[in-house]
XYZ file of N, CA, C and O in Angstrom:
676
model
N 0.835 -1.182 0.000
C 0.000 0.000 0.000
C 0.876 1.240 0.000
O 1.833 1.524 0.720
N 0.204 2.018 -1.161
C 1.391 3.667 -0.683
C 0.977 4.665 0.230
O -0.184 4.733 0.633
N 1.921 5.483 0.593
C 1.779 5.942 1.856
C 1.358 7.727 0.959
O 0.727 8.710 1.349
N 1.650 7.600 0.444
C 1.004 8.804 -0.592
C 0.034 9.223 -0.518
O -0.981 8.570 -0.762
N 0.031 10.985 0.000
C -1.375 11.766 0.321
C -2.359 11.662 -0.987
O -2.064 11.904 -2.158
N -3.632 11.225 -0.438
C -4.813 11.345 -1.301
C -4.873 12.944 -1.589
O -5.124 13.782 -0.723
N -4.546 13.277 -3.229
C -4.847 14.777 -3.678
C -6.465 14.816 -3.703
O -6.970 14.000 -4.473
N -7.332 15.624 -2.992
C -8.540 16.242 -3.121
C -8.748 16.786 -4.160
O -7.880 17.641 -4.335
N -9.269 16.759 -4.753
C -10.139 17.976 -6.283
C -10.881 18.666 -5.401
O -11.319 18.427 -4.275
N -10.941 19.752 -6.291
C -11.510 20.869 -5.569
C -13.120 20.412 -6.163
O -13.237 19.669 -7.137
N -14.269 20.958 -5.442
C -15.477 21.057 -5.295
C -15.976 22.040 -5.586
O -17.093 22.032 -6.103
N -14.996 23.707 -5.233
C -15.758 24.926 -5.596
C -15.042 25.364 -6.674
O -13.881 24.954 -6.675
N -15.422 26.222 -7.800
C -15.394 26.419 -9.207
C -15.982 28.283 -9.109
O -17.110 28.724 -8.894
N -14.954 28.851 -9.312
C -14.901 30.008 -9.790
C -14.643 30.394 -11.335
O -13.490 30.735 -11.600
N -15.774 30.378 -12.599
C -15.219 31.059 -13.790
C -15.404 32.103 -13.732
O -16.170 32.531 -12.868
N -14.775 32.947 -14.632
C -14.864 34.223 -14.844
C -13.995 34.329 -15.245
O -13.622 35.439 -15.627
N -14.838 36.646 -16.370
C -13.790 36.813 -17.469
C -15.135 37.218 -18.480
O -16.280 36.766 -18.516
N -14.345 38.430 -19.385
C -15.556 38.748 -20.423
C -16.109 38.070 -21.843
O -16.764 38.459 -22.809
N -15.271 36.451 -21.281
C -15.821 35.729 -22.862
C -16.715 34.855 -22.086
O -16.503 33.708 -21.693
N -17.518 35.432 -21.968
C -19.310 34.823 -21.511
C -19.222 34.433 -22.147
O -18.071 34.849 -22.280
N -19.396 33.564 -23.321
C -19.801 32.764 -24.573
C -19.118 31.411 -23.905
O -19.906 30.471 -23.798
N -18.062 31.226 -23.542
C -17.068 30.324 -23.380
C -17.930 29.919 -22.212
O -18.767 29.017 -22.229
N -17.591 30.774 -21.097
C -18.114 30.077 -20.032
C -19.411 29.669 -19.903
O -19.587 28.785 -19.065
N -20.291 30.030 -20.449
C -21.787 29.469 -20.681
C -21.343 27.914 -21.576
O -21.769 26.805 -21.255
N -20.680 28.109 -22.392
C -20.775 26.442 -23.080
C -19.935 25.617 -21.839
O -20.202 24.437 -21.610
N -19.030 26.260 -21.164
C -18.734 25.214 -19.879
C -19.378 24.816 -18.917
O -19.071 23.882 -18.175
N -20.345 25.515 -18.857
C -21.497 25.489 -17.792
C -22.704 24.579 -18.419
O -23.490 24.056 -17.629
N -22.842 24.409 -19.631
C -23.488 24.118 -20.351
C -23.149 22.316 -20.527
O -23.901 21.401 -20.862
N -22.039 22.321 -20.231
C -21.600 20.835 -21.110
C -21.764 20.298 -19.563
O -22.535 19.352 -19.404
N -20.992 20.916 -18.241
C -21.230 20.375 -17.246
C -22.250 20.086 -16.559
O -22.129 19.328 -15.597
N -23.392 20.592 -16.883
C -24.872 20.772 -16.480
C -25.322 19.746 -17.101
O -26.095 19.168 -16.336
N -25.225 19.046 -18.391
C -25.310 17.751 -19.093
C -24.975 17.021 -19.044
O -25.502 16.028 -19.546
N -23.626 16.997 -18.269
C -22.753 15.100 -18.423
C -23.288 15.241 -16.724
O -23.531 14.169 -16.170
N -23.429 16.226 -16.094
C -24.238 15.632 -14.260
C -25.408 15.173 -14.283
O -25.808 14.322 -13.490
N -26.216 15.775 -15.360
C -28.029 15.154 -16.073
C -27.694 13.965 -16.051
O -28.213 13.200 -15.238
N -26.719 13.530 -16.969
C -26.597 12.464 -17.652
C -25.808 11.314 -16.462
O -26.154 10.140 -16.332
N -24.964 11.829 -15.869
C -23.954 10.809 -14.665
C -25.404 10.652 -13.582
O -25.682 9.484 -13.307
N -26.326 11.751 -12.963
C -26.587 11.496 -11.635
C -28.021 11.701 -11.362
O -28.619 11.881 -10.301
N -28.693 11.580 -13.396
C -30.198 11.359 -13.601
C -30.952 12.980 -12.478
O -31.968 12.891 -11.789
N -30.341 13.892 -12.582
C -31.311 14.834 -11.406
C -30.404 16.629 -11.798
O -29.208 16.913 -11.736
N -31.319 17.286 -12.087
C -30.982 18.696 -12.896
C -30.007 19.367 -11.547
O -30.051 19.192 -10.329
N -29.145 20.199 -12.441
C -27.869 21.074 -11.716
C -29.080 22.221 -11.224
O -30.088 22.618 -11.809
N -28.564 22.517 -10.032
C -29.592 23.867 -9.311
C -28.407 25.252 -9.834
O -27.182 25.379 -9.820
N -29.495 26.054 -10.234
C -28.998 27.371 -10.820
C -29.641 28.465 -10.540
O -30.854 28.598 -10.704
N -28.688 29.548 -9.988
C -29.100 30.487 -9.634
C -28.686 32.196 -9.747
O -27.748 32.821 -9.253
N -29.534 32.516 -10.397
C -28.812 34.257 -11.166
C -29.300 35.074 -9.995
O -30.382 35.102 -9.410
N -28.163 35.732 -9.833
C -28.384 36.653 -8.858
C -29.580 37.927 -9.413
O -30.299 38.624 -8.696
N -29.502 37.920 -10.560
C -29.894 39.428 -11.329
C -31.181 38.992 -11.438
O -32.048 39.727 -11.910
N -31.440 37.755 -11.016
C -33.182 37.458 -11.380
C -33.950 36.965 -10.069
O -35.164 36.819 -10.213
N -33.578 36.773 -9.195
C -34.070 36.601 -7.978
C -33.854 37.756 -6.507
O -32.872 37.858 -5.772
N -35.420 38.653 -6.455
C -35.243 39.041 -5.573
C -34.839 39.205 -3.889
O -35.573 38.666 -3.059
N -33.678 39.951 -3.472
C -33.114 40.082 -1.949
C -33.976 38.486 -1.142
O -33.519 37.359 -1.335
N -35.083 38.719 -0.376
C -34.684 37.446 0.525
C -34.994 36.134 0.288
O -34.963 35.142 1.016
N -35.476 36.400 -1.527
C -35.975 34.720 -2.435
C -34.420 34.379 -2.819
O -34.315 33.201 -3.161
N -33.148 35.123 -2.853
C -31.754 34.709 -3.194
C -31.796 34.445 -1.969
O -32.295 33.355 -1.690
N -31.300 35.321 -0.816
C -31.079 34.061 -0.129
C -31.105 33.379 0.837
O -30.289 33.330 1.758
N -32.433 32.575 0.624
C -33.191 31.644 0.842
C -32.466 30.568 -0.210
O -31.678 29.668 0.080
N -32.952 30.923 -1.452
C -32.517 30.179 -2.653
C -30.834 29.730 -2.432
O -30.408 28.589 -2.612
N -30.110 30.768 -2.056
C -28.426 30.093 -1.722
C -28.403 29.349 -0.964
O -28.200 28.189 -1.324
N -28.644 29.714 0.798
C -29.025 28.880 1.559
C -29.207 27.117 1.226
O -28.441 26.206 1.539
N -30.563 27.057 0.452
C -31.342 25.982 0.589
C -30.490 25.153 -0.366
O -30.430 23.928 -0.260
N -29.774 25.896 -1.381
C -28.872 25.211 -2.536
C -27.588 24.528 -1.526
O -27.203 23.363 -1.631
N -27.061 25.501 -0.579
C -25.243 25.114 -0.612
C -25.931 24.153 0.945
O -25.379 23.056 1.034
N -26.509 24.298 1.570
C -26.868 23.968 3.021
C -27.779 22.933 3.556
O -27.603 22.066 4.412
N -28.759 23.238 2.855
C -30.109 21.788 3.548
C -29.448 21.129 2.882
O -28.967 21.353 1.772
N -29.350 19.755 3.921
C -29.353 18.126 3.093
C -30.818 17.224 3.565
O -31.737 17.635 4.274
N -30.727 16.405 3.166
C -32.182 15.737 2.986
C -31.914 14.170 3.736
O -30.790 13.753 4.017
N -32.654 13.735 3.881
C -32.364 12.307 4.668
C -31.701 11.569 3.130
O -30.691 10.902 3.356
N -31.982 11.592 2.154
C -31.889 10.708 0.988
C -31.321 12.204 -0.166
O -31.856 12.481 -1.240
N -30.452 12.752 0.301
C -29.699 13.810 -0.515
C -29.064 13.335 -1.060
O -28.293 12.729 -0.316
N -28.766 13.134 -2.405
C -27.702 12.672 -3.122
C -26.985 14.180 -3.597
O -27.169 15.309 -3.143
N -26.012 13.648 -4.807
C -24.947 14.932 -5.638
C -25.701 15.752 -6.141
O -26.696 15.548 -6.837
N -24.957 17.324 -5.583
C -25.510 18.255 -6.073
C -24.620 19.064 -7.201
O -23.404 19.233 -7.114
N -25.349 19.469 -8.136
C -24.229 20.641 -8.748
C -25.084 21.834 -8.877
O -26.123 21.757 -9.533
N -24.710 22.991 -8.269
C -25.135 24.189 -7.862
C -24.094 25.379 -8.590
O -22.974 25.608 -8.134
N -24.649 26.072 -9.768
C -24.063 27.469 -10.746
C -24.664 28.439 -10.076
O -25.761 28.532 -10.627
N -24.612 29.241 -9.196
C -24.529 30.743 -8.538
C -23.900 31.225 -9.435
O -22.813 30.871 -9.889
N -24.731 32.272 -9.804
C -24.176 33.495 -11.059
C -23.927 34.983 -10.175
O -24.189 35.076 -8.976
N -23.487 35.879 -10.836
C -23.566 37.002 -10.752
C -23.449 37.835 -9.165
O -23.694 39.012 -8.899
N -23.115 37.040 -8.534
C -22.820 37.329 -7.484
C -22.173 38.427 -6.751
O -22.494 39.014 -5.718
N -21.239 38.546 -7.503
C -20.110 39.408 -7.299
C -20.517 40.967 -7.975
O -19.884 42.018 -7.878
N -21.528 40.753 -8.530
C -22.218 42.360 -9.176
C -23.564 42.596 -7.885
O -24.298 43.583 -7.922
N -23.644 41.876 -7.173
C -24.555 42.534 -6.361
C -24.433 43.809 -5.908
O -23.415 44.424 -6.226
N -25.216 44.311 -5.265
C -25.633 45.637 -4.590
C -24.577 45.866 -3.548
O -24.388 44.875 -2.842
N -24.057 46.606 -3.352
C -22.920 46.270 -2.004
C -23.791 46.074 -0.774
O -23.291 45.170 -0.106
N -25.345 46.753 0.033
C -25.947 45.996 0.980
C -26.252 44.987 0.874
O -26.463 44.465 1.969
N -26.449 44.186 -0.175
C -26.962 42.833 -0.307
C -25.281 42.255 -0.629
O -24.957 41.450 0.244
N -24.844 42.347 -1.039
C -23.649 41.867 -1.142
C -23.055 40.997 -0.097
O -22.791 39.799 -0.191
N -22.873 41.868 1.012
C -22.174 41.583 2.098
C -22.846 40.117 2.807
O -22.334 39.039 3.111
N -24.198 40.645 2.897
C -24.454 39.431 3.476
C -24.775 38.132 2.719
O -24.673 37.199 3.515
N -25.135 37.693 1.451
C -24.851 36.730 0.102
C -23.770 36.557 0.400
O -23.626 35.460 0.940
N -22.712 37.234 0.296
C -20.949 36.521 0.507
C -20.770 36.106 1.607
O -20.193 35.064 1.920
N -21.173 36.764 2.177
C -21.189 35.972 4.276
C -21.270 34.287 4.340
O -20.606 33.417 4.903
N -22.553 34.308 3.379
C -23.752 32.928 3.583
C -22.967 32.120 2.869
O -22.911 30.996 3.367
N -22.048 32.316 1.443
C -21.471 31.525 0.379
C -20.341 31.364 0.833
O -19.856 30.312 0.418
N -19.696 31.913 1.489
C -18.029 31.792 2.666
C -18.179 30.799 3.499
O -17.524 29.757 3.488
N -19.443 31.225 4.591
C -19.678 30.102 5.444
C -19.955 28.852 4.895
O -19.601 27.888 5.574
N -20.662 28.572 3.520
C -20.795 27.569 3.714
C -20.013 26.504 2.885
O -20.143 25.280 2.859
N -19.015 27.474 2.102
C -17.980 26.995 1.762
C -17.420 25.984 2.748
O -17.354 24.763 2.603
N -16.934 26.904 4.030
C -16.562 25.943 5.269
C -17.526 24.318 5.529
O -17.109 23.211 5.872
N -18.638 24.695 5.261
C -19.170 23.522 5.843
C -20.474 22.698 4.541
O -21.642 22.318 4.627
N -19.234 22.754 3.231
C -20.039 22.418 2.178
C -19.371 20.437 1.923
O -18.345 19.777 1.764
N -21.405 20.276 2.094
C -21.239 18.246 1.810
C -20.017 18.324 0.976
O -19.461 19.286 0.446
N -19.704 16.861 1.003
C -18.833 16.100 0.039
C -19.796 15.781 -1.586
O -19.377 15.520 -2.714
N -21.095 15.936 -1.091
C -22.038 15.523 -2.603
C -22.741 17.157 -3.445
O -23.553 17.417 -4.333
N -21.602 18.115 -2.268
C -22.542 19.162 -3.286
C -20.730 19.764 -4.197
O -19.606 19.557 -3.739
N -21.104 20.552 -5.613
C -20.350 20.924 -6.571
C -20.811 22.080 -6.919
O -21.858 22.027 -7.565
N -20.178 23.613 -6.608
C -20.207 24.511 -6.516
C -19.565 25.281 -7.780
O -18.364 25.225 -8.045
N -20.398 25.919 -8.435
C -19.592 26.999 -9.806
C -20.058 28.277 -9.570
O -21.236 28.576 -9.769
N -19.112 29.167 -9.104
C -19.765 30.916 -9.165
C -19.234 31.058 -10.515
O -18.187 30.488 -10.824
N -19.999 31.905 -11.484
C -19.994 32.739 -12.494
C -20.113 34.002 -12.577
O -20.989 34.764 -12.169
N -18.936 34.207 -13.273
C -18.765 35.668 -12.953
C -18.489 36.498 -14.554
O -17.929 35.806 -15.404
N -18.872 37.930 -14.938
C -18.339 38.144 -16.038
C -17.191 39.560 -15.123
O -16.057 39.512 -15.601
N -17.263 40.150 -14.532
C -16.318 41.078 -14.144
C -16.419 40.717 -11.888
O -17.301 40.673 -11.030
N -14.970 40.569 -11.957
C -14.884 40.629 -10.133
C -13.955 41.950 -9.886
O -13.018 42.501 -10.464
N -14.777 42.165 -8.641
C -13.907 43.413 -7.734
C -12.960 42.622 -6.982
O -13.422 41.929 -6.075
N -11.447 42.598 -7.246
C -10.817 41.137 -6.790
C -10.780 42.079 -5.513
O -10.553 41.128 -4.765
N -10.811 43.069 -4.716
C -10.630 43.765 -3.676
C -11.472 43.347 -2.297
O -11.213 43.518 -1.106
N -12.966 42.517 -3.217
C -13.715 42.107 -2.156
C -13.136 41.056 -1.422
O -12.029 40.635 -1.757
N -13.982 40.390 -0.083
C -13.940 39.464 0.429
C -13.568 38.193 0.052
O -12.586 37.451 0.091
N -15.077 38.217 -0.452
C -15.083 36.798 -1.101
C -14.420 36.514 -1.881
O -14.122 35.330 -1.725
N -13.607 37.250 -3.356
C -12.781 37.237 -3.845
C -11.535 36.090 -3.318
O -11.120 34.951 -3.534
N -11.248 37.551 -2.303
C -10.100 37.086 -1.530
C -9.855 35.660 -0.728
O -8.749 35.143 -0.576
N -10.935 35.202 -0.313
C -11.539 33.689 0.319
C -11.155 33.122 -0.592
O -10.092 32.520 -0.442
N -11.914 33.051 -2.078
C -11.441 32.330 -3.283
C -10.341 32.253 -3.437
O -10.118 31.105 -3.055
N -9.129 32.795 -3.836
C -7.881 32.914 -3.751
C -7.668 32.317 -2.724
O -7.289 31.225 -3.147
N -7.633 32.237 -1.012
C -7.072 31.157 -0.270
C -7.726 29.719 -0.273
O -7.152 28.665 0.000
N -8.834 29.867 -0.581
C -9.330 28.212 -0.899
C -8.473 27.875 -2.082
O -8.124 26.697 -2.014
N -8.050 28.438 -3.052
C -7.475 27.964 -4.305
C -6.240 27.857 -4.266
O -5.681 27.424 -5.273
N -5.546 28.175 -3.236
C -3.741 28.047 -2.273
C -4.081 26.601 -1.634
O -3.171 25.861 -1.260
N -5.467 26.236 -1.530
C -5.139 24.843 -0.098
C -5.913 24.202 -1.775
O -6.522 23.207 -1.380
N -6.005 24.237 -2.367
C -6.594 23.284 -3.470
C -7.792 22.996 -3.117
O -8.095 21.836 -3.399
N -9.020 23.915 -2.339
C -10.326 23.641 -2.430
C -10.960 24.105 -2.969
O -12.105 24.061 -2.520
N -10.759 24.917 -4.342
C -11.368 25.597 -5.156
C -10.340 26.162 -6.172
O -9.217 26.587 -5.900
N -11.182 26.058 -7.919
C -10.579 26.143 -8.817
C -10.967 27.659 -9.396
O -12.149 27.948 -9.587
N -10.189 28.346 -9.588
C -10.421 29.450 -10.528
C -9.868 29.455 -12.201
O -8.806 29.081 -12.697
N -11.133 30.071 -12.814
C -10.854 29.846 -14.148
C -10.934 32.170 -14.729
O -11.857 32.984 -14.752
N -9.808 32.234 -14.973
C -10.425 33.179 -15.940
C -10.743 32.819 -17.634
O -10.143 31.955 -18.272
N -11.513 33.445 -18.009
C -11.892 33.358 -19.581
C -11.644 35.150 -20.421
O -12.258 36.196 -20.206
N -10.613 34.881 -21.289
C -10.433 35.834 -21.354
C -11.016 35.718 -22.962
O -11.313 34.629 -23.453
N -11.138 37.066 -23.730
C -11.549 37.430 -25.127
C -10.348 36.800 -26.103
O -9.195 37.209 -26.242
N -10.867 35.916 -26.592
C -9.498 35.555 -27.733
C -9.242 36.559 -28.439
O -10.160 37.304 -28.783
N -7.555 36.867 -28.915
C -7.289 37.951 -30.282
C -6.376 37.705 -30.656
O -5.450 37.210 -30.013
N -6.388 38.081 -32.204
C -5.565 37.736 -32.920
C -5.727 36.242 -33.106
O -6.776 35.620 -32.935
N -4.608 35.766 -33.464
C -4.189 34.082 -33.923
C -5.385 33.217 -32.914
O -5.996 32.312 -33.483
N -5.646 33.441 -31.726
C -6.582 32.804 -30.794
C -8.193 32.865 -31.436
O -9.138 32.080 -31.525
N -7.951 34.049 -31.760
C -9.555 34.469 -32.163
C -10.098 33.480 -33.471
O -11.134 32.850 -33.685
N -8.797 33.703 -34.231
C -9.155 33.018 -35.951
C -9.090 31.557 -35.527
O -9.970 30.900 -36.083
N -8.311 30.851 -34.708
C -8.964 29.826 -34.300
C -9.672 29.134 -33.724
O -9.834 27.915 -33.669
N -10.298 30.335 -33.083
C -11.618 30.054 -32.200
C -12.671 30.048 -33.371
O -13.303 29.021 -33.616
N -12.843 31.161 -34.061
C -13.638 31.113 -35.512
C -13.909 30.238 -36.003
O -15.066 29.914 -36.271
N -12.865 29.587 -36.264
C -12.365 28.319 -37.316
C -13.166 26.876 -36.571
O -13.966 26.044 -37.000
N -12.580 27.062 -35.450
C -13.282 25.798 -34.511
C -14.765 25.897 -34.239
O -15.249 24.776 -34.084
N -15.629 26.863 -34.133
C -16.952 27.263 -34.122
C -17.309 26.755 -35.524
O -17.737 25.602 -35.578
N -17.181 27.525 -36.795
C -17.421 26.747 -37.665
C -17.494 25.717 -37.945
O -18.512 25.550 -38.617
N -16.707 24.448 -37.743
C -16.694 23.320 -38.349
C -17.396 22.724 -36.906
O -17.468 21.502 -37.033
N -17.810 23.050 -35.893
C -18.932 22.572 -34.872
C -19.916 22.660 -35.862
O -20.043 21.785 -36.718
N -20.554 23.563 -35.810
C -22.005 24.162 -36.552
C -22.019 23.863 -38.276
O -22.980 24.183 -38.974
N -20.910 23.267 -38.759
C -20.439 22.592 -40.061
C -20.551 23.729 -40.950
O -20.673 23.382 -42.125
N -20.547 25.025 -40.747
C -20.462 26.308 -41.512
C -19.252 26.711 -42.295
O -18.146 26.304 -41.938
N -19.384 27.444 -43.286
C -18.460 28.163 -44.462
C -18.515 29.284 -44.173
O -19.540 29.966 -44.206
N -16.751 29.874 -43.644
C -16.512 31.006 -44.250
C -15.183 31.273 -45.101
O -14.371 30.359 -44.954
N -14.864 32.044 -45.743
C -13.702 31.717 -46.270
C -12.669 33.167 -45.250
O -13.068 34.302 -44.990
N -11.372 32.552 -44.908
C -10.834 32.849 -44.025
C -10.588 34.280 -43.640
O -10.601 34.880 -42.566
N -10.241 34.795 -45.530
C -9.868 36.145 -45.236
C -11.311 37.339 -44.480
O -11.150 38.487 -44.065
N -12.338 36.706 -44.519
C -13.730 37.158 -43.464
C -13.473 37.730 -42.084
O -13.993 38.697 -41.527
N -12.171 36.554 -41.515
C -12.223 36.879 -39.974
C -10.852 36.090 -39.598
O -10.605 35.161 -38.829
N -9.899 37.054 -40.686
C -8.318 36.995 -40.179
C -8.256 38.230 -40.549
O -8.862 38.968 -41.325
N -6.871 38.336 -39.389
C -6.227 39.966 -39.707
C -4.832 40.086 -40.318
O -4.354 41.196 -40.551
């Protein structure tokens, strides 16, 4: 037997970055292979569409109640980080804490398109992501050489024609 520390994967998932496009198809593909692995829909939640104490309630009940017969959760919290600064404070309070005391069956993604890295929670993120309990992703705008092959690769998904000189520089 080896005596070799078991590496943990992280559980909490920070994207962000202004190529929303990207991170929606990551959110998108992962929200489908958990359909598909654990037969039961990813819980999702936009900050920008749920009013002050239906969010959180709604965070709460996502990162916190377990159930006698709770199985795996995967939970996308959006927009978080654009809240109101009074509502802010206490949403990041509730998503910190329960970071600390989040099941082994729940899977956590904040989405973000712009962070104030100055805040709190931010900053939490960054030390969970020093002990390896949380992954941060930025997504940045492809350009140049990145872009034309991002182009290129979109196209032949969607099996589309363009001819190159369209969208090279």
């Amino acid at each position: 037997m080896s005596n070799s520390p078991v590496i943990k994967k992280p559980r909490i998932f920070l994207f962000h970055g202004r190529d929303t496009f990207t991170i929606a198809e990551r959110i998108r593909y992962w929200t489908q292979e958990f359909e598909k692995k654990y037969n039961r829909p990813a819980t999702s939640i936009d900050s920008q569409t749920i009013p002050g104490e239906q969010l959180v309630n709604a965070i709460q009940d996502a990162l916190l109640a377990d159930t006698l017969f709770d199985s795996v959760r995967l939970i996308i919290i959006k927009n978080v980080f654009a809240l109101k600064k009074d509502s802010a404070q206490r949403i990041h309070t509730i998503i910190l804490d329960s970071f600390e005391k989040l099941s082994d069956t729940r899977f956590v993604v904040l989405c973000e398109e712009t962070i104030d890295k100055r805040v709190n929670l931010y900053k939490k993120c960054m030390d969970l992501q020093k002990k390896n309990a949380l992954s941060i992703e930025e997504f940045l705008m492809p350009t140049g050489e990145t872009l034309e092959q991002w182009i290129s690769t979109q196209l032949k998904k969607k099996s589309a024609h363009m001819d190159a000189p369209a969208y090279t520089t």
